[in-house]
PDB file of C-alpha atoms in Angstrom:
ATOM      1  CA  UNK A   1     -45.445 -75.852 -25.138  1.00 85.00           C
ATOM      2  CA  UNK A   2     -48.346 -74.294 -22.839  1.00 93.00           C
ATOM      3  CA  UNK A   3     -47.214 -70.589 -21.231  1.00 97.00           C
ATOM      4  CA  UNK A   4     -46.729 -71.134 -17.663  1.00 97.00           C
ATOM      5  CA  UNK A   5     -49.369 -68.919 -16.931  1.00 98.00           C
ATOM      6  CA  UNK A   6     -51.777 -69.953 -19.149  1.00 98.00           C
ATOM      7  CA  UNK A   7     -53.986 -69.262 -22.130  1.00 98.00           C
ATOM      8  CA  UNK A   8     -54.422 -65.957 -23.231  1.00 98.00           C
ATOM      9  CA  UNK A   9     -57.837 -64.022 -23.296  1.00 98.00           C
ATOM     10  CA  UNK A  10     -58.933 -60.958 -23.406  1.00 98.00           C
ATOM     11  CA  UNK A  11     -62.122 -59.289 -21.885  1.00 98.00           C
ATOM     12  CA  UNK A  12     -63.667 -56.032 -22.293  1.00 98.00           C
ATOM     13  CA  UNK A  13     -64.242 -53.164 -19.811  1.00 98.00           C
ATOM     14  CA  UNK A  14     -67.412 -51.216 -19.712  1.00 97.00           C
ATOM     15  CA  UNK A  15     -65.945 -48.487 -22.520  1.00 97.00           C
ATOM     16  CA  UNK A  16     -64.851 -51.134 -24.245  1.00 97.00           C
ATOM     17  CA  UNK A  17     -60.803 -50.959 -23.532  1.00 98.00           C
ATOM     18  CA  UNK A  18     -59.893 -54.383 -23.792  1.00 98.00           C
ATOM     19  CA  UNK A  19     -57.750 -56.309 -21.294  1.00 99.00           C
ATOM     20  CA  UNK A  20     -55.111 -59.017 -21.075  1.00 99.00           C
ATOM     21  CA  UNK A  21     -55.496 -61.845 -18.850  1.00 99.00           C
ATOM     22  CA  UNK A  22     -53.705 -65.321 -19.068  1.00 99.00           C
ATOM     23  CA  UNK A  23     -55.471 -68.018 -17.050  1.00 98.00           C
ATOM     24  CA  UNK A  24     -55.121 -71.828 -15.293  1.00 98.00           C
ATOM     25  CA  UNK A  25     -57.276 -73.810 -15.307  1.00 96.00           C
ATOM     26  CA  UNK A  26     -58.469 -75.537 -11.619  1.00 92.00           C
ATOM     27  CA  UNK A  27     -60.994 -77.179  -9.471  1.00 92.00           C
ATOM     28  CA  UNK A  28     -64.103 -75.546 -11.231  1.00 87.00           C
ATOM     29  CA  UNK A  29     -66.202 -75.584  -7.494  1.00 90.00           C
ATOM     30  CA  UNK A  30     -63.444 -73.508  -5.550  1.00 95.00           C
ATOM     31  CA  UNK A  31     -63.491 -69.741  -6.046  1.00 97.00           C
ATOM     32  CA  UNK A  32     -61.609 -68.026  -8.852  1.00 98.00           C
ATOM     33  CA  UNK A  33     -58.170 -65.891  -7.994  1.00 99.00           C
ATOM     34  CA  UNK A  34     -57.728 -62.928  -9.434  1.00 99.00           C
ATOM     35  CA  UNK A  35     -54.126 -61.342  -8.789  1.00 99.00           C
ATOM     36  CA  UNK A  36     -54.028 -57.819  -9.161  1.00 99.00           C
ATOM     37  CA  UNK A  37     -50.229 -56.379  -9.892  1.00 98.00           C
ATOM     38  CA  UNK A  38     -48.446 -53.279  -7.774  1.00 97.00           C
ATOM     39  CA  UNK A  39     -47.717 -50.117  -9.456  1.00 95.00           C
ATOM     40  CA  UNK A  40     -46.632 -50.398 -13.180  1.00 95.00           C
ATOM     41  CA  UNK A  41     -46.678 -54.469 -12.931  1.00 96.00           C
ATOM     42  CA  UNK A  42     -48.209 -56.891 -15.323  1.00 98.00           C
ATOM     43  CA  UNK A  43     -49.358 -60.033 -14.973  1.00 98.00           C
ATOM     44  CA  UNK A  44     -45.414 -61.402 -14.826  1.00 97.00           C
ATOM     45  CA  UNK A  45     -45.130 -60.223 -11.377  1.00 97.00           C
ATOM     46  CA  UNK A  46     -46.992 -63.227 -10.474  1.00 98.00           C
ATOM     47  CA  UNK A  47     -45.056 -65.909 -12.203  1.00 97.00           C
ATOM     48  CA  UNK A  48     -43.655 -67.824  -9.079  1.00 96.00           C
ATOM     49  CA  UNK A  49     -47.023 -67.907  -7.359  1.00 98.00           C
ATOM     50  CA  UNK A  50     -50.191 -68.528 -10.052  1.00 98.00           C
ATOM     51  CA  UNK A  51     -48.977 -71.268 -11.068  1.00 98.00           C
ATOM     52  CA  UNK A  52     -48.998 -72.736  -7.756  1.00 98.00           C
ATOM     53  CA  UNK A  53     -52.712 -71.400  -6.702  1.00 98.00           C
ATOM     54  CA  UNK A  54     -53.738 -73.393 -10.183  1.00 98.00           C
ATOM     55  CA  UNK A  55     -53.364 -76.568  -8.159  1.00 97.00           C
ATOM     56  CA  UNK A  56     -56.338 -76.036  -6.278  1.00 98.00           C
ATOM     57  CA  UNK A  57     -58.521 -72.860  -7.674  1.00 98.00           C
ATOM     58  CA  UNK A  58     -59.040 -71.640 -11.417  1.00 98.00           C
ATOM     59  CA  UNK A  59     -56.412 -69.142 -11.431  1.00 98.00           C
ATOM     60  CA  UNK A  60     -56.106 -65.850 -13.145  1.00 99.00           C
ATOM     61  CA  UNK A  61     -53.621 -62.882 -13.585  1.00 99.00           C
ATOM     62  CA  UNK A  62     -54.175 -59.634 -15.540  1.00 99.00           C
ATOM     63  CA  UNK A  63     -52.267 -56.411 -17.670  1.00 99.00           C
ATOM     64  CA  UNK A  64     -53.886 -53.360 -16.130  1.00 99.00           C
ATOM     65  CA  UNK A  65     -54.729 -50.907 -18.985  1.00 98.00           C
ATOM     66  CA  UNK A  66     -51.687 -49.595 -20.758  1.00 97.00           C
ATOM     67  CA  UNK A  67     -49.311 -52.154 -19.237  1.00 98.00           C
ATOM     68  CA  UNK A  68     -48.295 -55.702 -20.767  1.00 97.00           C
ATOM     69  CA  UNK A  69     -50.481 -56.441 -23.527  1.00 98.00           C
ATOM     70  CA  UNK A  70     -53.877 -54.068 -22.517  1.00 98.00           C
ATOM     71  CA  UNK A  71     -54.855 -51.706 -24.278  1.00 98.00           C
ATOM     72  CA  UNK A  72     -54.477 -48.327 -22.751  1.00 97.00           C
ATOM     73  CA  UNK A  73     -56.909 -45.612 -21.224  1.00 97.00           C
ATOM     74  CA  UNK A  74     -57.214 -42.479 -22.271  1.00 95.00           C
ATOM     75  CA  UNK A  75     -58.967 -41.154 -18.833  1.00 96.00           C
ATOM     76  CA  UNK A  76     -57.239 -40.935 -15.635  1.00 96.00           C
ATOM     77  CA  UNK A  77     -56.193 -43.842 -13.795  1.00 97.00           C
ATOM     78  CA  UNK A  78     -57.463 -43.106 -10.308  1.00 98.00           C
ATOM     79  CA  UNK A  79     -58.384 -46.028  -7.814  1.00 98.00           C
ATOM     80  CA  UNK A  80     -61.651 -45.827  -9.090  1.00 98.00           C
ATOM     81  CA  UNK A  81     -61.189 -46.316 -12.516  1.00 98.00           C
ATOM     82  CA  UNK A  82     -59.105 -49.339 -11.929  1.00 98.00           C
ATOM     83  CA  UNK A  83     -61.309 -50.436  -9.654  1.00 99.00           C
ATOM     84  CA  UNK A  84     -63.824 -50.373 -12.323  1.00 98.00           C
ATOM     85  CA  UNK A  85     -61.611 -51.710 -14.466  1.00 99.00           C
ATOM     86  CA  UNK A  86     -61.462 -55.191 -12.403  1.00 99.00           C
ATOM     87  CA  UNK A  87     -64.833 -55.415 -11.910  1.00 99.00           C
ATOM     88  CA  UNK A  88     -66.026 -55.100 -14.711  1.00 98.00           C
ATOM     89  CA  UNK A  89     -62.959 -58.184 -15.466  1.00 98.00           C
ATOM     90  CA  UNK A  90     -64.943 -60.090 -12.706  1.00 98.00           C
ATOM     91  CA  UNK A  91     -68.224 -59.612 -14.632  1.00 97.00           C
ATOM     92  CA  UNK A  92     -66.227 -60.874 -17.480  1.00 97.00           C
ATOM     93  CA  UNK A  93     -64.922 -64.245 -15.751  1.00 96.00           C
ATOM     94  CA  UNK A  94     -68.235 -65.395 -14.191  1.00 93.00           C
ATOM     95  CA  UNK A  95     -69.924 -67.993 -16.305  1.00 85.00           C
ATOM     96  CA  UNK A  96     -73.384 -67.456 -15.129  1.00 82.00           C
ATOM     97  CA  UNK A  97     -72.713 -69.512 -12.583  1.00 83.00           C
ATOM     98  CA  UNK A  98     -72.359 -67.002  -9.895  1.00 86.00           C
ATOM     99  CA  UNK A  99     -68.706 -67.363  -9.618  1.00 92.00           C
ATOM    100  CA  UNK A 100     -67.237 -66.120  -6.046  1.00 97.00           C
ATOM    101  CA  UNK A 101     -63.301 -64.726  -6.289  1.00 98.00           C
ATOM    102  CA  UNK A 102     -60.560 -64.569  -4.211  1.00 99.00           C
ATOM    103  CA  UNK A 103     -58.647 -60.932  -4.434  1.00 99.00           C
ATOM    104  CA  UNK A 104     -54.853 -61.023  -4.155  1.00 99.00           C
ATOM    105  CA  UNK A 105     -53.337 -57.288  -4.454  1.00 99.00           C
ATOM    106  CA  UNK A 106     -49.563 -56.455  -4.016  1.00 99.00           C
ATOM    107  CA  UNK A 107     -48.748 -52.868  -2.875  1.00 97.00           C
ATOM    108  CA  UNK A 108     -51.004 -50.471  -5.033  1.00 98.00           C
ATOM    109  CA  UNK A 109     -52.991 -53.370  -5.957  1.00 98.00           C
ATOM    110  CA  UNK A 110     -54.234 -54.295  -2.679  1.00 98.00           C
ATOM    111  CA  UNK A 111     -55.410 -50.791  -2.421  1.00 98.00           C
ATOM    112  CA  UNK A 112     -57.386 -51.458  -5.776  1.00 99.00           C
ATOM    113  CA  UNK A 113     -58.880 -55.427  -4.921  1.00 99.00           C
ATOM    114  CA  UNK A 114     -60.056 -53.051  -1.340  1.00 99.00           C
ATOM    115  CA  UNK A 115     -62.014 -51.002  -3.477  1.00 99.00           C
ATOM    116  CA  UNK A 116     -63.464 -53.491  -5.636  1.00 99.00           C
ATOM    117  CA  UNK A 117     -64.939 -55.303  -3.422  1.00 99.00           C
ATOM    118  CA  UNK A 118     -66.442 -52.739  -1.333  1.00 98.00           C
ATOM    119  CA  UNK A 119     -68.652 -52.235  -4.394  1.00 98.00           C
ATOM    120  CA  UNK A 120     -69.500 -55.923  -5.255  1.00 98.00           C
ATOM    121  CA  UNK A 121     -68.691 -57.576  -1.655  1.00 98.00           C
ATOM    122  CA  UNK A 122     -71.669 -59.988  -2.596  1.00 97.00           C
ATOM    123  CA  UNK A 123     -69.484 -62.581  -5.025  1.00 98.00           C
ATOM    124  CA  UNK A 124     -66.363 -62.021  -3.394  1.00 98.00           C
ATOM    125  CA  UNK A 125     -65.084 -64.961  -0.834  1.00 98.00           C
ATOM    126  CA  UNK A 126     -62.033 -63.299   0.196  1.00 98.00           C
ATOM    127  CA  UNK A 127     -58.880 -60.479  -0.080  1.00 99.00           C
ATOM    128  CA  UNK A 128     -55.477 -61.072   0.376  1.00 99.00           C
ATOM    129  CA  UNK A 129     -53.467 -58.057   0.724  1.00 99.00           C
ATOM    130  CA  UNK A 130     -49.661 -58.241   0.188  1.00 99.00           C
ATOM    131  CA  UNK A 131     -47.696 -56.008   1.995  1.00 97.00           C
ATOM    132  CA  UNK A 132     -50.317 -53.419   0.467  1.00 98.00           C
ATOM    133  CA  UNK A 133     -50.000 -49.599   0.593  1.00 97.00           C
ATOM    134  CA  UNK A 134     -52.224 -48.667   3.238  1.00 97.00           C
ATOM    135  CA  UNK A 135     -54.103 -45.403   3.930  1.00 97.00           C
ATOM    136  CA  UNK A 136     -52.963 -46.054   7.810  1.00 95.00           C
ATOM    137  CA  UNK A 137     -49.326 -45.636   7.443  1.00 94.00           C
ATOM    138  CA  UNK A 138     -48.454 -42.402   8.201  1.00 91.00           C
ATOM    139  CA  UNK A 139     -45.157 -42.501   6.629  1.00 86.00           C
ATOM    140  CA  UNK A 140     -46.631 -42.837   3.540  1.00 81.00           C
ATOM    141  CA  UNK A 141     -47.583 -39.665   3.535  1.00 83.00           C
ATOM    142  CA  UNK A 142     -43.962 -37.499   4.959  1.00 79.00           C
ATOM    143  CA  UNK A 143     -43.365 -34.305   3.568  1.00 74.00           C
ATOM    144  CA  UNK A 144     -42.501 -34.620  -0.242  1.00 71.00           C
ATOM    145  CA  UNK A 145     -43.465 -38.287  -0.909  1.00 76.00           C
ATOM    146  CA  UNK A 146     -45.199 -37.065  -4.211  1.00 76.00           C
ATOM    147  CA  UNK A 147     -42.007 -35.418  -5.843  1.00 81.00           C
ATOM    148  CA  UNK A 148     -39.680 -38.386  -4.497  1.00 81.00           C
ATOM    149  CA  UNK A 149     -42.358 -40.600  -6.645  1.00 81.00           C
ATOM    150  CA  UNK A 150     -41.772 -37.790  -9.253  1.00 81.00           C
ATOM    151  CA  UNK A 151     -37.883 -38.033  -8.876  1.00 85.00           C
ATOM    152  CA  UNK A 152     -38.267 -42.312  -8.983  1.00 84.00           C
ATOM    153  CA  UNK A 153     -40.259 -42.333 -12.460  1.00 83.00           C
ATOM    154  CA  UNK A 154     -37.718 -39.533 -13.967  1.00 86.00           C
ATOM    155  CA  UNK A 155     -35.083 -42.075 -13.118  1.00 87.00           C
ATOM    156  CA  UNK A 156     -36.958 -45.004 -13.940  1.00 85.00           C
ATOM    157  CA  UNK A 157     -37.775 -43.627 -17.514  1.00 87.00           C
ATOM    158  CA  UNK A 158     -33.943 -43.325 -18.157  1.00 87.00           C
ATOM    159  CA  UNK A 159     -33.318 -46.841 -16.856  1.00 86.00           C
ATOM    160  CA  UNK A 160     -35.886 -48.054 -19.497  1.00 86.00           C
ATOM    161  CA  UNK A 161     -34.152 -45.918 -22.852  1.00 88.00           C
ATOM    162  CA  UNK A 162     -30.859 -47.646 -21.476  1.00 89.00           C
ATOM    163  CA  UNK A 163     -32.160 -51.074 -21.238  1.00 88.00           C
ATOM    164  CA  UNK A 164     -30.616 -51.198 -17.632  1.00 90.00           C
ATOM    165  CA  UNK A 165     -34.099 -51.484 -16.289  1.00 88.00           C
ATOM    166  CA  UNK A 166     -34.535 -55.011 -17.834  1.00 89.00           C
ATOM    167  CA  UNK A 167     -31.146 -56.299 -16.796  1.00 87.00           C
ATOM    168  CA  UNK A 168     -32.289 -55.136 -13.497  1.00 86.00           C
ATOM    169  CA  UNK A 169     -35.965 -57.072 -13.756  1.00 84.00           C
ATOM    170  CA  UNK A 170     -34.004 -59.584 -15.076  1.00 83.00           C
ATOM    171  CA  UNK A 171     -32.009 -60.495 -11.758  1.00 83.00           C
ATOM    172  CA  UNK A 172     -35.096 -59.632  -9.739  1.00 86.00           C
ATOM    173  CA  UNK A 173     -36.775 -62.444 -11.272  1.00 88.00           C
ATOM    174  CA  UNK A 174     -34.434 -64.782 -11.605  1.00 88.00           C
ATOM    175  CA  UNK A 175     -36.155 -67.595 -10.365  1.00 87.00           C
ATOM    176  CA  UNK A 176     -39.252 -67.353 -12.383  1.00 91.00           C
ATOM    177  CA  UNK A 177     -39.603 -69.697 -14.983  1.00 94.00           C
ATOM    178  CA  UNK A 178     -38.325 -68.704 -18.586  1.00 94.00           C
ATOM    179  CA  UNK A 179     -41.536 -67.703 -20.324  1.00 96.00           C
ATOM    180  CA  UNK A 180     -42.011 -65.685 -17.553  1.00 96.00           C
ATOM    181  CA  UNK A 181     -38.948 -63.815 -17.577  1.00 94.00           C
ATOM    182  CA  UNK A 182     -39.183 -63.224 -21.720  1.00 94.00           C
ATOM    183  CA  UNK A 183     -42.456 -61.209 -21.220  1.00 95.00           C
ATOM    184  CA  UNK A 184     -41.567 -59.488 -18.359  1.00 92.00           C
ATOM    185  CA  UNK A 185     -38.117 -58.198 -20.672  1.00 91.00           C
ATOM    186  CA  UNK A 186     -40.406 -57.620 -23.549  1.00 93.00           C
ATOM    187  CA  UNK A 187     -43.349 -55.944 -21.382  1.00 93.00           C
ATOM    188  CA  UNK A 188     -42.812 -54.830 -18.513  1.00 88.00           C
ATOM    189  CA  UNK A 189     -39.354 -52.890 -18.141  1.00 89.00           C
ATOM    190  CA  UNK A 190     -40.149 -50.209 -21.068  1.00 91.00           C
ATOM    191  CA  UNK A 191     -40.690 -46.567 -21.244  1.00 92.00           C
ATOM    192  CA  UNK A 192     -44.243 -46.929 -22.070  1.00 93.00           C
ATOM    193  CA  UNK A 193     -44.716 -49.060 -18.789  1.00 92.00           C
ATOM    194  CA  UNK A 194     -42.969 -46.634 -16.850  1.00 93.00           C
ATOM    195  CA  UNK A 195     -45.579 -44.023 -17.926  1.00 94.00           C
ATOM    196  CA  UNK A 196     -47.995 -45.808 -16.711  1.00 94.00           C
ATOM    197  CA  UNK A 197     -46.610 -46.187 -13.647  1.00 93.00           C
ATOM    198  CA  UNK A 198     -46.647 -42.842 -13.391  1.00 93.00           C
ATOM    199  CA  UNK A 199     -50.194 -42.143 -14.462  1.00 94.00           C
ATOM    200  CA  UNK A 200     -50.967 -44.763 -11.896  1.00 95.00           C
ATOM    201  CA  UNK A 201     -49.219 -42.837  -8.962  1.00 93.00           C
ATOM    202  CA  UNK A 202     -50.231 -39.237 -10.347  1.00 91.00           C
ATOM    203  CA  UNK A 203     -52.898 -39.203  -7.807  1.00 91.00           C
ATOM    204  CA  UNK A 204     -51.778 -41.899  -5.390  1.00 94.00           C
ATOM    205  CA  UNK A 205     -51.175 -39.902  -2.046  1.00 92.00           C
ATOM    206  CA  UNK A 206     -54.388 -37.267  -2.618  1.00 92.00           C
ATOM    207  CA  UNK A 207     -55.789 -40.383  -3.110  1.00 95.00           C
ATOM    208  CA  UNK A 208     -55.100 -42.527  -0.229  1.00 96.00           C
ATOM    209  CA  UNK A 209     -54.980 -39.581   1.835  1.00 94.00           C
ATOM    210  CA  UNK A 210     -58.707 -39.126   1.314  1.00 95.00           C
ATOM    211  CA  UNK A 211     -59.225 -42.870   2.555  1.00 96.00           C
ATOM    212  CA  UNK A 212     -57.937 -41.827   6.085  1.00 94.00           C
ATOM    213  CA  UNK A 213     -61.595 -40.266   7.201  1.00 86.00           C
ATOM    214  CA  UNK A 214     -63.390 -42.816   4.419  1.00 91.00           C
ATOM    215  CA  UNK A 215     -61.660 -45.842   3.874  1.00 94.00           C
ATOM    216  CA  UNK A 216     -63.862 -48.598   1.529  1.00 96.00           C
ATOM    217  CA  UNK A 217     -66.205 -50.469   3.636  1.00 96.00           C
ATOM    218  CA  UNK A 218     -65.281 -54.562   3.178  1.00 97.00           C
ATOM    219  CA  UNK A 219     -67.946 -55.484   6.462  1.00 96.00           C
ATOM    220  CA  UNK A 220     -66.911 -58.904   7.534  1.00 96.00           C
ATOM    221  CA  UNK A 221     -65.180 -60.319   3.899  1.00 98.00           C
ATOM    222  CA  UNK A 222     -62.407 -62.061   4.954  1.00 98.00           C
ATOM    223  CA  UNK A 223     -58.929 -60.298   5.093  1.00 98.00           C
ATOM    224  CA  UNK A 224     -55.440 -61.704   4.984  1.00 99.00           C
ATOM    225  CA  UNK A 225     -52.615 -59.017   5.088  1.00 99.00           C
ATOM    226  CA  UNK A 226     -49.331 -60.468   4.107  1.00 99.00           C
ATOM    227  CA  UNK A 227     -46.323 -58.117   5.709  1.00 97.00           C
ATOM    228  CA  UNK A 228     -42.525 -58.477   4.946  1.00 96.00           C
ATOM    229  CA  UNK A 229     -40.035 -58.689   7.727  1.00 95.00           C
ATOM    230  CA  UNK A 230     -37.114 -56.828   6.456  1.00 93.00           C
ATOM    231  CA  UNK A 231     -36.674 -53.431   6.085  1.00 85.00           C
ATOM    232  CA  UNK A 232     -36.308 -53.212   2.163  1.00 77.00           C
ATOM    233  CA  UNK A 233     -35.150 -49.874   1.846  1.00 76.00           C
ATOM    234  CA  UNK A 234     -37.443 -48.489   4.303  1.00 82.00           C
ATOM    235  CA  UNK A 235     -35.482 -48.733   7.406  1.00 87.00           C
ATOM    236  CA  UNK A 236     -36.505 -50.891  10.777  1.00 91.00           C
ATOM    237  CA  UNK A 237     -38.654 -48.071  12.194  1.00 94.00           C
ATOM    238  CA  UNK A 238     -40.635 -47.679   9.106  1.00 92.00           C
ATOM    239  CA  UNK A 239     -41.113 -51.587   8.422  1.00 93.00           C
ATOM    240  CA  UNK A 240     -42.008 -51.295  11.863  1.00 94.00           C
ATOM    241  CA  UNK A 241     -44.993 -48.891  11.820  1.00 95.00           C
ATOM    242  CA  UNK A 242     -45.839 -50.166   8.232  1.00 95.00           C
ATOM    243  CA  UNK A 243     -46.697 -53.210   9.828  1.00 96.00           C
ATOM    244  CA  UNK A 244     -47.893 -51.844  12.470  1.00 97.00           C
ATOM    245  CA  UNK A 245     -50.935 -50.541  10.119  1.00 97.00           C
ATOM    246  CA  UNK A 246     -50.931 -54.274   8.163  1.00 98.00           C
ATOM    247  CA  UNK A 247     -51.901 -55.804  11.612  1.00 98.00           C
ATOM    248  CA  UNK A 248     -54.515 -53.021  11.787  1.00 97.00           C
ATOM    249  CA  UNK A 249     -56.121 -53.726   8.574  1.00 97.00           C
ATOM    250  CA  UNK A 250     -56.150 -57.441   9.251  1.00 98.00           C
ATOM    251  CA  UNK A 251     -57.919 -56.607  12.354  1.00 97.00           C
ATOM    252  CA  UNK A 252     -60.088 -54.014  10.912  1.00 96.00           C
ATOM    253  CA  UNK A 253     -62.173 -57.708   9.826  1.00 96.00           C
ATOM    254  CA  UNK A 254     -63.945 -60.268  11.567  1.00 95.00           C
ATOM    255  CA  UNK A 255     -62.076 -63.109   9.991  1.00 94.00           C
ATOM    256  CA  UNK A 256     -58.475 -61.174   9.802  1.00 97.00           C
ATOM    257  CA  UNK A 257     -55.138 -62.350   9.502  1.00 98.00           C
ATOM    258  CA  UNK A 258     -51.543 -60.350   9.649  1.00 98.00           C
ATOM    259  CA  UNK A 259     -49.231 -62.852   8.324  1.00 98.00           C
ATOM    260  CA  UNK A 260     -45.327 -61.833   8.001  1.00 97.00           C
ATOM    261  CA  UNK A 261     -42.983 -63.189   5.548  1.00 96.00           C
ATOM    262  CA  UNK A 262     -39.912 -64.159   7.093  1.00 96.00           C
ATOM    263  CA  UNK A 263     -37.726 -64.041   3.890  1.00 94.00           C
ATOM    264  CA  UNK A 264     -39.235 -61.100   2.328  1.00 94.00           C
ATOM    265  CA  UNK A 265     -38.996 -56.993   2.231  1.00 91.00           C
ATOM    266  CA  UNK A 266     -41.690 -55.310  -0.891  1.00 93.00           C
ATOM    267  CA  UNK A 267     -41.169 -57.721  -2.706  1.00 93.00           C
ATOM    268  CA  UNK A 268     -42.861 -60.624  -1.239  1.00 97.00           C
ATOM    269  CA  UNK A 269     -44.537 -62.505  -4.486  1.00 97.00           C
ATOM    270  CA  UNK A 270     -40.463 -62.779  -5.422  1.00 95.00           C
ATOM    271  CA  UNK A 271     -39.194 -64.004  -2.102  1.00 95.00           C
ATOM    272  CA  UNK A 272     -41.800 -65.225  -0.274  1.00 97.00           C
ATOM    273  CA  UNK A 273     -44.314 -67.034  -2.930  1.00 98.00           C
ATOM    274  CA  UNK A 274     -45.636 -69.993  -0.645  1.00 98.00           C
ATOM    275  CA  UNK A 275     -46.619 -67.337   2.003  1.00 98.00           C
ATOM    276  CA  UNK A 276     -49.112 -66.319  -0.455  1.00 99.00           C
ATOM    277  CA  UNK A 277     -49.907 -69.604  -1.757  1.00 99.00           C
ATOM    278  CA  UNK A 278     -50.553 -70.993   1.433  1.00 98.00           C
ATOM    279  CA  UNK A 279     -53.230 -67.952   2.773  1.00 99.00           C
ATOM    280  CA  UNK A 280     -54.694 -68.164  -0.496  1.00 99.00           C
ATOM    281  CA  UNK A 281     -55.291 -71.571  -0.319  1.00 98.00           C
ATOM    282  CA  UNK A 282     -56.734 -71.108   3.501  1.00 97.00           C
ATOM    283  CA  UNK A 283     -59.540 -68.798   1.581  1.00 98.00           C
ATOM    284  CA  UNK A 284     -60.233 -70.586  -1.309  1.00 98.00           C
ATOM    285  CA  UNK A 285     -61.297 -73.447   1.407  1.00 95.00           C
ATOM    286  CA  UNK A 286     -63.723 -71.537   3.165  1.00 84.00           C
ATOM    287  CA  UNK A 287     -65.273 -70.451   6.284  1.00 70.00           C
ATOM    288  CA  UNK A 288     -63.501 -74.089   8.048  1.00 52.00           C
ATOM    289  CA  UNK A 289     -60.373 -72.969   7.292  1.00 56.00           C
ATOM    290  CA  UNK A 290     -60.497 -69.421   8.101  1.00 54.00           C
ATOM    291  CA  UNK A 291     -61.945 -69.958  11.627  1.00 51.00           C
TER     292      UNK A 291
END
């Protein structure tokens, strides 16, 4: 029986790491989507939306190096190197054709699909960032963020020796279909994946910090930001000015969108999949649709 998500290939970067993807097939003169994973996710995290963006656009999800079934990287993983890393993933999907993508980033990886196309805008038709850290948040950047991230992945590593971290994935994906659910067990809720979470975050807030005074330039590309509604752990004031920064990033382009999902906190591929389906699909249509 096909995988939900698709046949299996692998492409290689530019130092010739190679990387996971599992891709549907669709309409062959739409853009491709590409689905870039938050912090420490592989491509499972999109199992209740790909599937439902294959109905209308060739659609593709990938295992960032060192997570799911890529291979991993022995530099660090800064947001340019992962930036690189999809890129060069890009270069790997066009046909010769000139194939134009659609970008669709949750959390960290809406800061990574940013950078990425700032450095090829030319081929890319669109970015839809969901509920995406964003340099303009100030609370991202309180007064010991970096060793409660510290604190989360020491926890989170002795979650994954237990085995309570994939009982826990498990009820957080609940609804996504079985196959789904098997590889994120076997993939994505084990000590090795939690280090690379944390090699992903190591420079996170230096990081993002920097973008404050030089944030990647995306000129007029297309930008949906995709905000949850609820709190999620963050409290009401925080969603608040969180989304407070979403709307600014939306309106940071010409052709901008700040979308909120009603049913959703972080976790809005989970809770809120036909949000994203839907503004993806408003992209993959073009210019008519946006305007």
């Amino acid at each position: 029986m096909p995988h939900t998500q698709g046949t299996s290939r692998y492409f290689s970067t530019r130092d010739g790491r190679r990387l996971h993807t599992a891709q549907l097939d669709g309409p062959r003169d739409a853009p491709v989507v590409v689905f870039e994973a938050g912090a420490g996710g592989t491509r499972s995290s999109w199992g209740t939306v790909q599937p439902a963006v294959a109905r209308f656009a060739r659609a593709v999800v990938y295992d960032r190096s060192g997570l799911g079934r890529s291979e991993p990287d022995a530099a660090d993983r800064t947001f340019g190197r992962m930036a690189d890393d999809l890129n060069d993933l890009l270069d790997g999907l066009d046909d010769g054709d000139g194939a134009r993508f659609v970008l669709v980033g949750h959390s960290l990886g809406g800061v990574i699909v940013r950078l990425a196309a700032s450095r090829r805008p030319d081929r890319i038709a669109g970015l839809v960032l969901v509920d995406p850290s964003d340099e303009a948040a100030d609370d991202m950047f309180r007064e010991g963020a970096g060793r409660r991230a510290a604190i989360m992945m020491t926890v989170m590593r002795g979650l994954a020796r237990t085995g309570i971290l994939r009982l826990l994935g498990g009820l957080a994906f609940r609804r996504a279909p079985a196959d789904v659910r098997a590889d994120l067990a076997r993939e994505a809720t084990t000590p090795r994946a939690i280090d690379t979470m944390a090699q992903e975050l190591k420079t996170f807030y230096p990081e993002l910090q920097s973008w404050r005074g030089s944030a990647p330039d995306l000129g007029d590309l297309p930008v949906t930001v995709v905000s949850g509604a609820k709190s999620g752990g963050l409290g009401k004031a925080v969603r608040a000015r969180v989304n407070e920064a979403h709307a600014g990033r939306a309106a940071a382009s010409p052709a901008g969108r700040h979308v909120v999902a009603a049913n959703s906190g972080h976790q809005v591929p989970l809770t809120d999949p036909e949000v994203i389906v839907d503004e993806v699909r408003r992209l993959v249509a073009g210019p008519a649709m946006v305007d």
